[in-house]
XYZ file of C-alpha atoms in Angstrom:
543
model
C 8.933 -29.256 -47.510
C 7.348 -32.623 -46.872
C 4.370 -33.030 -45.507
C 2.932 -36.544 -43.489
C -0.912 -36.707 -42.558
C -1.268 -38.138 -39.133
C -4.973 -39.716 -39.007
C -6.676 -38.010 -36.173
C -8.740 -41.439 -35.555
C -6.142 -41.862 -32.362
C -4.406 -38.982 -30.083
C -1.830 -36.787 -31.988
C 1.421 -37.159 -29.928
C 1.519 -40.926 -29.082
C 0.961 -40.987 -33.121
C 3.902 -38.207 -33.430
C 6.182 -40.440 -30.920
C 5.480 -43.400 -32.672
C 6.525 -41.476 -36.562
C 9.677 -39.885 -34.214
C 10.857 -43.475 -33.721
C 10.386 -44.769 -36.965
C 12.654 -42.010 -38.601
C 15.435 -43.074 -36.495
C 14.980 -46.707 -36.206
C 19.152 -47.912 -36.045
C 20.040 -51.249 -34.456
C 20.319 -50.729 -30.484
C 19.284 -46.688 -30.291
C 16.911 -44.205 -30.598
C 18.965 -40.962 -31.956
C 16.648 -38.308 -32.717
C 19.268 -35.463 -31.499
C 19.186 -34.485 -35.062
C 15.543 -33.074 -35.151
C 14.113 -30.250 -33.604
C 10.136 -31.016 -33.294
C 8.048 -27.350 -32.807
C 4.777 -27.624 -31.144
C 2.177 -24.969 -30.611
C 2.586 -24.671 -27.129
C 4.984 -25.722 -24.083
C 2.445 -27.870 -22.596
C 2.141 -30.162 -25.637
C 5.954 -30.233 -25.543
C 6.431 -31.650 -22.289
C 4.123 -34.437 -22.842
C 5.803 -35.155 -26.197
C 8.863 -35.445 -24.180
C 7.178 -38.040 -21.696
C 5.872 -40.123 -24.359
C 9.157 -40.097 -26.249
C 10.649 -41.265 -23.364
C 8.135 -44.139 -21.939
C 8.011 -45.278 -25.399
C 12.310 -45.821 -25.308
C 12.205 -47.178 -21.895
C 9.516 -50.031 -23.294
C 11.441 -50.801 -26.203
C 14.813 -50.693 -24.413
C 16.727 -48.763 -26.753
C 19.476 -46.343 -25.670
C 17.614 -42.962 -26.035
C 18.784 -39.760 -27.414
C 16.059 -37.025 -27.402
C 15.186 -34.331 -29.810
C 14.830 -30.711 -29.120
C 11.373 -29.879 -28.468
C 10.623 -26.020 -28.604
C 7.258 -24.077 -29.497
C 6.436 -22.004 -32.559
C 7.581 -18.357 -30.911
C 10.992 -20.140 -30.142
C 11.829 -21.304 -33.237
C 12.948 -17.933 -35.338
C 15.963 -17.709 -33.269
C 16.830 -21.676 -33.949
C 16.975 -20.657 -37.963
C 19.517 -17.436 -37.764
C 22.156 -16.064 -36.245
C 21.875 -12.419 -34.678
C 24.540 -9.471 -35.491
C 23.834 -8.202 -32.320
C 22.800 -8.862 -28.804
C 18.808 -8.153 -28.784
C 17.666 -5.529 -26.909
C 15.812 -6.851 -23.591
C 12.122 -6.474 -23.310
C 12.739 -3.007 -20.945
C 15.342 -1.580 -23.220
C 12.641 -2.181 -26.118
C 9.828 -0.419 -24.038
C 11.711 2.220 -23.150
C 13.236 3.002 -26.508
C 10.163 3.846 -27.287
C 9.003 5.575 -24.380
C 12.346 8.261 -25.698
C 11.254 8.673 -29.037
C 7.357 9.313 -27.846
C 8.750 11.721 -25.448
C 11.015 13.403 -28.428
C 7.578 13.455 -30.766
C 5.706 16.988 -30.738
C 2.839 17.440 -29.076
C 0.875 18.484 -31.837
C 1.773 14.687 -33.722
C 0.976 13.033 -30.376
C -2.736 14.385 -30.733
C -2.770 12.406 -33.277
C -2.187 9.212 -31.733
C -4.019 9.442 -28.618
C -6.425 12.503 -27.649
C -4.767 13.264 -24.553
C -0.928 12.935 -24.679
C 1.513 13.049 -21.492
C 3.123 16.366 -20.815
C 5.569 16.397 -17.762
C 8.328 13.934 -19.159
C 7.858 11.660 -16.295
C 4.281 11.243 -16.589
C 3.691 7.481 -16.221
C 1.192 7.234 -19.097
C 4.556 7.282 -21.406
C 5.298 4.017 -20.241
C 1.765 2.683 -21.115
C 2.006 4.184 -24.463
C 5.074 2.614 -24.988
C 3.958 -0.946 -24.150
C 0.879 -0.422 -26.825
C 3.355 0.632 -29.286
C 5.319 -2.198 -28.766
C 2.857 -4.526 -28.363
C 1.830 -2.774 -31.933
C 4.957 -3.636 -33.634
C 5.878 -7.167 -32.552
C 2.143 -7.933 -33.865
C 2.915 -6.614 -37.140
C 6.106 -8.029 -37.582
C 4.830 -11.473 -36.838
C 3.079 -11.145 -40.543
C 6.252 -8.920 -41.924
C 5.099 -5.760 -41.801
C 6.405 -2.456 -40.264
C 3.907 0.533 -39.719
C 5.188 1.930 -43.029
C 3.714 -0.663 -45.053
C 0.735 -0.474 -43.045
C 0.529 3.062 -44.486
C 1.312 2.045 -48.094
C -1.791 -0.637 -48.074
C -3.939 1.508 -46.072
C -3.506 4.064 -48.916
C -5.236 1.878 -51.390
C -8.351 1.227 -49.276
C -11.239 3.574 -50.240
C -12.232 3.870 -46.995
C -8.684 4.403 -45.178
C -8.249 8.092 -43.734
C -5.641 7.887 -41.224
C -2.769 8.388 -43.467
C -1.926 11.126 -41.202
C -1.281 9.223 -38.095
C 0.248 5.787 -39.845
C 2.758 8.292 -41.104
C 3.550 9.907 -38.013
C 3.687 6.425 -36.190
C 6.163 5.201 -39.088
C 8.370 8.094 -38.120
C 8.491 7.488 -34.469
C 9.249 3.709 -35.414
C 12.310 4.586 -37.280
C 13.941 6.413 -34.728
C 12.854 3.728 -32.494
C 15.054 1.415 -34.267
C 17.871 4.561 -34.759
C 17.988 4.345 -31.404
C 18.742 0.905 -31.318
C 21.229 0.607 -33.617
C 22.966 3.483 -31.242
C 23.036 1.416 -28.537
C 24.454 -1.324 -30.345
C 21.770 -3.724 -30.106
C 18.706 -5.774 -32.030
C 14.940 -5.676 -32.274
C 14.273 -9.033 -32.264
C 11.073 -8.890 -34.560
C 13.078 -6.151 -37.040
C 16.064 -8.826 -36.929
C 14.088 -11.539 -37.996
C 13.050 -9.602 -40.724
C 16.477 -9.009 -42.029
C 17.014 -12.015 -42.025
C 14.458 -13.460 -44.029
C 15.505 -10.357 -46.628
C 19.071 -11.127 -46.768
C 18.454 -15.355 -47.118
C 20.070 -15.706 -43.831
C 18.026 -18.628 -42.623
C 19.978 -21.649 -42.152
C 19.198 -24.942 -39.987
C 21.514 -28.179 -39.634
C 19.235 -29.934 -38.250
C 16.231 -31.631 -39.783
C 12.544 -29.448 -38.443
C 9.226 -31.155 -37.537
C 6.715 -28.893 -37.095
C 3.950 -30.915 -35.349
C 0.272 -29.367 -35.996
C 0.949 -26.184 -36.316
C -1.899 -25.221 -37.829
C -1.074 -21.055 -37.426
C 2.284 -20.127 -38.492
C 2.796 -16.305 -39.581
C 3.976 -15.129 -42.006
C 7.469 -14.137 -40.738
C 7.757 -17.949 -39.414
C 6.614 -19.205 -43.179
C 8.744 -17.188 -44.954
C 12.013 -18.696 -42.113
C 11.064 -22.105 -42.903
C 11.017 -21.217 -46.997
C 14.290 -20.607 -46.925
C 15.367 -24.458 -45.414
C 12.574 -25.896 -47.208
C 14.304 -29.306 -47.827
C 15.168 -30.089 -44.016
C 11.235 -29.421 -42.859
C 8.640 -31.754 -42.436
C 5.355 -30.887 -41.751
C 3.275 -33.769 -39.453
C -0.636 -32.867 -40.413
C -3.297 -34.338 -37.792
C -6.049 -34.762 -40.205
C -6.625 -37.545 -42.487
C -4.695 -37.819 -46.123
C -8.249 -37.386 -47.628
C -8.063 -33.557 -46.108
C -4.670 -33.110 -47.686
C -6.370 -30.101 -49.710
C -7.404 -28.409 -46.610
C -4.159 -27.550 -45.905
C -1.813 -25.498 -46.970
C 2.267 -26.069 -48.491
C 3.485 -25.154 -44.385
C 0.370 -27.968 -42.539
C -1.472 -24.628 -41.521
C -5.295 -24.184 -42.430
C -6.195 -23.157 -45.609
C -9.341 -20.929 -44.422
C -11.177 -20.887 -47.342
C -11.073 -24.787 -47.802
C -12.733 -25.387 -43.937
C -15.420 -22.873 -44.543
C -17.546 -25.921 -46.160
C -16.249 -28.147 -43.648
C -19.557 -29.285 -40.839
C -18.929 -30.159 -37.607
C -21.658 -32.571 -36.266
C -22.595 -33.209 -32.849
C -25.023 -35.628 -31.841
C -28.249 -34.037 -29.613
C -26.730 -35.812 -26.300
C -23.285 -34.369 -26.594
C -24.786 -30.758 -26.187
C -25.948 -29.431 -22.777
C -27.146 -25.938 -22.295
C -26.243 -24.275 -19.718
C -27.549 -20.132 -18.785
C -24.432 -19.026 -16.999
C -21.034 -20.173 -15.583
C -22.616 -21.415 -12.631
C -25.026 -24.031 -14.451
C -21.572 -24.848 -16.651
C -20.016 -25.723 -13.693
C -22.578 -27.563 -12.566
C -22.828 -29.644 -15.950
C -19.297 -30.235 -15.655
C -19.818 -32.314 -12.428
C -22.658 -34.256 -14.223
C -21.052 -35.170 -17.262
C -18.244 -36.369 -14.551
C -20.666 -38.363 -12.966
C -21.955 -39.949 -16.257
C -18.832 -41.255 -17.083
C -19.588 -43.923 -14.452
C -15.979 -44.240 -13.332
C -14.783 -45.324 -16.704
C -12.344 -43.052 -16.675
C -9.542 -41.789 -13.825
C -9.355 -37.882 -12.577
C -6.663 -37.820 -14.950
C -7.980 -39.169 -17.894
C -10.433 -36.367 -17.902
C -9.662 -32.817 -19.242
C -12.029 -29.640 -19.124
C -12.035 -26.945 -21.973
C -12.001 -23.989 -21.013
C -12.307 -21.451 -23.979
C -13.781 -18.720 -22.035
C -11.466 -18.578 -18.991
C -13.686 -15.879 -17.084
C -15.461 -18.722 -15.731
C -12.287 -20.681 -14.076
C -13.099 -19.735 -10.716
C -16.486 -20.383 -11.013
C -15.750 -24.397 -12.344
C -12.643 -24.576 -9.864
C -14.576 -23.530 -6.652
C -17.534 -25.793 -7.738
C -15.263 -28.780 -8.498
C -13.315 -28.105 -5.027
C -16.972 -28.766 -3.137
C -17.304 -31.583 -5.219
C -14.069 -32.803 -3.336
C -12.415 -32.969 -6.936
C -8.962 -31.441 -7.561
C -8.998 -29.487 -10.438
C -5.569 -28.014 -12.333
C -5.891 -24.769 -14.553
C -3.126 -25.872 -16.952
C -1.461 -22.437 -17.614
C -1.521 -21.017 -14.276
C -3.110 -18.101 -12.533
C -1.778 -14.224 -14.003
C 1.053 -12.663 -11.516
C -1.054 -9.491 -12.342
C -3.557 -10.357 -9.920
C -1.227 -11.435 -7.348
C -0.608 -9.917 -4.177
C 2.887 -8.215 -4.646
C 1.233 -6.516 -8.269
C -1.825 -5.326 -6.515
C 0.591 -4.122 -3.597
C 2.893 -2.183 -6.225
C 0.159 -0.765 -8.335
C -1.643 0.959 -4.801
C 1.909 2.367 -3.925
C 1.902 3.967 -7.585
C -1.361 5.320 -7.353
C -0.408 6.822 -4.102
C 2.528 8.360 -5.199
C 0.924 9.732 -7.628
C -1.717 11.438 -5.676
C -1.451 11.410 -1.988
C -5.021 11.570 -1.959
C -7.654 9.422 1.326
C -8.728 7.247 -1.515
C -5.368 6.146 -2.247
C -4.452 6.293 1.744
C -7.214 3.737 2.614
C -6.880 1.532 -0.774
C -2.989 0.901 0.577
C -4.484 0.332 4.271
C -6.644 -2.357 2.876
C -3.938 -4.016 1.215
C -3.429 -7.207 3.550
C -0.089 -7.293 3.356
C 0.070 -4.067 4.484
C -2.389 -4.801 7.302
C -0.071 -7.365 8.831
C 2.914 -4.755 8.541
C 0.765 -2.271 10.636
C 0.111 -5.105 12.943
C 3.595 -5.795 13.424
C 3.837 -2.008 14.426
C 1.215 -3.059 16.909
C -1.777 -0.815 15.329
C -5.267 -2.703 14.263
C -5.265 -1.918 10.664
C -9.198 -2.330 11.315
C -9.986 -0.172 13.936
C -7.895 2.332 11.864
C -9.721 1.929 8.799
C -13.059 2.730 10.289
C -11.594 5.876 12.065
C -10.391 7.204 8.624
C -13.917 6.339 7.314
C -15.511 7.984 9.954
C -12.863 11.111 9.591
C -13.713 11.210 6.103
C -17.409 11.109 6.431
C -16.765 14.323 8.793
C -14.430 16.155 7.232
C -14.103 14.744 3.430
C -10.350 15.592 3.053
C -9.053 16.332 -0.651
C -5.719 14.637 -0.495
C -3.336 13.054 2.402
C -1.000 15.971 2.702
C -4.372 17.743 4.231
C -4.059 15.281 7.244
C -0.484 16.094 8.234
C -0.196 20.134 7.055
C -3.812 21.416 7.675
C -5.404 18.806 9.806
C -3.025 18.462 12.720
C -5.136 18.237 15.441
C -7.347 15.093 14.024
C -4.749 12.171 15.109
C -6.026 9.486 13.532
C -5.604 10.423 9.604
C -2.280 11.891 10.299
C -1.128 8.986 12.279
C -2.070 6.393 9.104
C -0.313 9.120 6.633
C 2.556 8.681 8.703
C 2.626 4.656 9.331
C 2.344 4.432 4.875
C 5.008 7.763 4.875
C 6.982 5.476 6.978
C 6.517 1.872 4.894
C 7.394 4.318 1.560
C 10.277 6.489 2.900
C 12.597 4.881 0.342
C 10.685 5.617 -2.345
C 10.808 9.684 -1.764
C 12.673 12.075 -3.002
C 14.112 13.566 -5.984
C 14.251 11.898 -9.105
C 16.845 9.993 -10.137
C 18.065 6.887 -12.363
C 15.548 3.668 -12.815
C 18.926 1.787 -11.566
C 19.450 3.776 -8.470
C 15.521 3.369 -7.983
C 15.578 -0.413 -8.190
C 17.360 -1.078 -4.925
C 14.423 1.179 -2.769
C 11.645 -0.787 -4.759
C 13.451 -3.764 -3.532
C 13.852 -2.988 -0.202
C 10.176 -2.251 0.326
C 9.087 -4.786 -1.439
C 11.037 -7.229 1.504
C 9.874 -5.452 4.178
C 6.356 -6.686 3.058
C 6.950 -9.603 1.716
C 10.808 -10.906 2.536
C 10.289 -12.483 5.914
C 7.226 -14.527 4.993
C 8.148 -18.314 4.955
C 6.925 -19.848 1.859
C 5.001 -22.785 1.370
C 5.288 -24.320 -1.944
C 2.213 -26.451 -1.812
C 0.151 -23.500 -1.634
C -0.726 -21.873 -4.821
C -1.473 -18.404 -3.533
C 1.680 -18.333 -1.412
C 3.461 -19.820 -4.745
C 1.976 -17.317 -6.777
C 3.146 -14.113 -4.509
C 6.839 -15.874 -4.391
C 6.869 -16.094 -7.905
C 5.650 -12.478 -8.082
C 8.131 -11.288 -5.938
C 10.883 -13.160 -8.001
C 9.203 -11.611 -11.308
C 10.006 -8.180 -9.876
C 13.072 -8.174 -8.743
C 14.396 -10.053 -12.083
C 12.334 -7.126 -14.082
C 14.041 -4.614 -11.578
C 17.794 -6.280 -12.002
C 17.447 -5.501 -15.420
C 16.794 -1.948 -14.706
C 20.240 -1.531 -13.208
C 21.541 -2.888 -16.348
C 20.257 -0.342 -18.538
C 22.566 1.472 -21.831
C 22.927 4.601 -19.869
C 21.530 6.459 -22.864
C 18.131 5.562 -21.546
C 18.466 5.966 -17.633
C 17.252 8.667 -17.283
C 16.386 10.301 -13.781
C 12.561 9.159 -13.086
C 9.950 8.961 -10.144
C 9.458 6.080 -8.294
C 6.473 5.325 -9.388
C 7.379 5.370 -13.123
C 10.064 2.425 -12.154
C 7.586 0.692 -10.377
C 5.473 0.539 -13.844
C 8.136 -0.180 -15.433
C 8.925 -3.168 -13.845
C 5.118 -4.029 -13.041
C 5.005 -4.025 -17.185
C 7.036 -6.707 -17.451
C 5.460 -9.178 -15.622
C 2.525 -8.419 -17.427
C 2.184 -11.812 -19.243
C 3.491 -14.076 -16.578
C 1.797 -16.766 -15.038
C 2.365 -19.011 -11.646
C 1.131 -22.734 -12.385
C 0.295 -25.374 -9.976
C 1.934 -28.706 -9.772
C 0.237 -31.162 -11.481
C -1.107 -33.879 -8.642
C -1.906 -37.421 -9.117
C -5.692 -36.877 -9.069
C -5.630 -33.803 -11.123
C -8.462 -32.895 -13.801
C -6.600 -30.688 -16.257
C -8.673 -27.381 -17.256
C -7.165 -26.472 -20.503
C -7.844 -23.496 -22.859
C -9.014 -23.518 -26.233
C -5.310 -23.716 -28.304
C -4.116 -26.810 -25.602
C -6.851 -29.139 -26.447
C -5.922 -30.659 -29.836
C -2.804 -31.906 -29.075
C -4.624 -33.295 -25.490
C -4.450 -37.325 -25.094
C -6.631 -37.784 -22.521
C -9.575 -39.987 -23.587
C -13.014 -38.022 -22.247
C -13.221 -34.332 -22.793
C -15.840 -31.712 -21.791
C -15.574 -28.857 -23.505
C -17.029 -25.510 -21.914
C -18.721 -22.522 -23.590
C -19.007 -23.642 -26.588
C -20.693 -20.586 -28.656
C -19.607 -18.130 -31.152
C -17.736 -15.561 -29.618
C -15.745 -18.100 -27.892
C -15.075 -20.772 -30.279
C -13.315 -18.599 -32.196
C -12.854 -16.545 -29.716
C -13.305 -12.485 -31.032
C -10.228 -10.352 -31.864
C -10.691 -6.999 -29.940
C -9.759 -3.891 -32.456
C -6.374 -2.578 -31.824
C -6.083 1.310 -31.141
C -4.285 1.995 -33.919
C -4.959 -0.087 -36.590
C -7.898 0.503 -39.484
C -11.121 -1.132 -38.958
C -11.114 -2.946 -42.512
């Protein structure tokens, strides 16, 4: 593996283009279709691909670009699968069977209060951790087996117990699999790397990353020879990294970062950062365009607080990764129907009433979602009711809580009834999902509208591949455990805005190395944040 030490005395990626070109310099072109070049993250990629390109169109050179992917897709570049993999659902509820088929008395191990009923929505949630659980470990190339083999030789370790149980339930997990015909991803790359299965022919450039597992390590091993390693650090720091370019910890804990006194301000709270942000703006005197400048932002709590500050300002600032589709109006929307499903109860009633969306679909059935709302407030300060079903079987004669029972009955009818299949179920979450949300018009330039589209989209794509489920595992269910189900996967999506001519980029922490912009101000800069803290995992030891 060979490893080049780009200086970091200029911006990593114009320096990366310009070593890109070199390797292919040939009379007339610029081939690099031979090389696959892995960055840390997708935003780093495209503007590798932009500079790769200006830099062609200036030399005028015919142009033949590389493929640029990011560390988590490059496994899947180095081997080929046996088997289709086994989609992120499939996965999650693989494992929600084999928690189901565990005995009660081994799931008191795991958790101290385990689902009973079998379609008790809390197996989906335990299936996510699980999962969550074993992709982690994999990453590094371990299973939950080996977990229990080194816990055993820790003095302190006394959970053998459970790390034995949850070994169990992982191996009919991937039983289960193999029934269906199809792959674990993270077990598959593992197999791979055992049976010396990983094979490239095309030449790698990994390009800082600085935090390559161990699974990934052990990939790139095995096509040593066609790897090349681009370092942004000096060649005097070559010993403060490691044979793969990542960080050899031990090395940097000697290593000083110093700050001069007027490159720190100190700020109390998110407000006064926000505040500071708009003065070190100011300072720069208009050296610098809106999009020359880029905002860190490791602690991302504090986004709305810098975004609403900067939009007084009459700046235009761009959170780079885009707002979560879990906070999104469609999510919110699905999660209040699930609730009430669950328990028909006047919380549950009036959360759903508040729901906006829902508001303007009682509108449309010309009621005032309002004057309803304080009605069932005043009904409930009257009469405190213990659960919906109250207002329509014992509490006839009060119209206005059986009249809102009815308008949500009415909004959820397809979503009652027995149980039956998550595929069967997909088509009624669909259809009330577009009576909310399916006539709206759309306008792209807004990021909240944006956001709910690409919500919407998210959930019917997670609910289309509900109907394509290995009947093996669709098994007759609630609504509301589909709607989880579903909800789960969209868990870790985001909806970004389009980047505008006088943007200012906020980026987090793991964006702004590979950043070219010239002035940087970096936010919440204290322990805690940069690093930012590792919260335990449920299952895991402490030490």
């Amino acid at each position: 593996m060979q490893q080049v030490f780009l200086d970091w005395k200029r911006p990593a990626l114009p320096a990366a283009a310009e070593y890109l070109f070199q390797c292919s310099a040939a009379a007339g072109m610029a081939d690099l279709s031979n090389l696959v070049v892995v960055v840390p993250g997708g935003r780093a990629g495209r503007r590798l691909g932009e500079i790769l390109l200006q830099n062609s169109s200036q030399s005028g050179k015919a142009y033949f670009p590389p493929t640029i992917t990011t560390v988590g897709n490059l496994p899947e570049m180095l081997y080929q699968p046996r088997l289709a993999f086994a989609s992120p659902i499939v996965q999650q509820l693989a494992w929600a069977r084999v928690l189901r088929e565990t005995s009660k008395r081994d799931l008191e191990k795991l958790v101290k209060e385990p689902p009973v009923t079998k379609d008790d929505s809390r197996w989906v949630e335990l299936a996510a951790m699980l999962q969550r659980q074993h992709r982690e470990l994999a990453g590094d190339g371990f299973d939950f087996s080996d977990v229990l083999r080194i816990g055993k030789e820790m003095e302190t370790f006394d959970e053998a117990e459970r790390w034995t149980i949850l070994a169990a339930i992982q191996r009919r997990y991937l039983d289960l699999l193999d029934r269906l015909q199809v792959w674990d991803r993270q077990t598959a790359r593992l197999r791979a790397i055992e049976f010396n299965e990983c094979r490239s022919d095309r030449d790698i450039v990994l390009l800082a990353t600085a935090d390559l597992n161990r699974v990934t390590r052990q990939m790139l091993d095995q096509i040593g020879s066609k790897v090349t390693s681009l370092v942004v650090a000096p060649e005097s720091m070559r010993a403060s990294f490691d044979e793969h370019g990542c960080l050899d910890v031990e090395a940097w804990q000697s290593e000083w970062l110093t700050l001069d006194d007027d490159q720190i301000v100190l700020a109390n709270n998110a407000s006064e950062q926000a505040e500071a942000i708009l003065d070190s703006i100011a300072d720069f005197d208009g050296r610098f365009a809106t999009n020359e400048i880029t905002i860190g932002v490791p602690d991302e709590s504090i986004i709305p607080h810098i975004e609403n500050t900067m939009r007084e300002a009459e700046l235009n600032p761009r959170w780079g990764p885009g707002s979560s589709l879990e906070k999104s109006r469609p999510i919110r929307f699905l999660r209040s129907v699930v609730d009430y499903l669950n328990e028909q109860n006047f919380e549950n009633l009036a959360e759903l009433l508040r729901n906006p969306d829902v508001g303007r679909w009682v509108r449309g059935k010309h009621d005032n979602p309002n004057k309803l709302l304080v009605k069932l407030d005043r009904f409930q300060r009257d009469h405190l009711p213990n659960s919906a079903n109250n207002f329509t079987a014992k509490l006839d004669r009060h119209a206005v809580p059986t009249h809102a029972a009815k308008l949500i009955a009415d909004l959820l009818a397809p979503l009652h009834g027995e149980q039956r299949s998550a595929a069967k179920w997909a088509n009624k979450i669909v259809e009330v999902l577009s009576t909310l949300f399916g006539s709206s018009q759309v306008d792209l330039e807004d990021v909240a509208q944006r956001t709910t589209l690409a919500a919407v989209d998210a959930t019917r794509d997670a609910l289309a591949a509900l109907q394509q489920l290995p009947a093996e595992l669709d098994e007759p269910v609630s609504a509301s455990t589909v709607i989880l189900m579903a909800v789960s996967q969209t868990r870790s999506l985001l909806s970004s805005k389009a980047a505008e001519a006088d943007s200012i980029e906020l980026l987090g922490w793991l964006e702004l190395p590979l950043d070219d912009a010239p002035a940087k101000i970096i936010t919440s800069f204290n322990e805690g944040f940069v690093p930012s803290s590792i919260d335990s995992d449920l299952f895991l030891p402490n030490s």
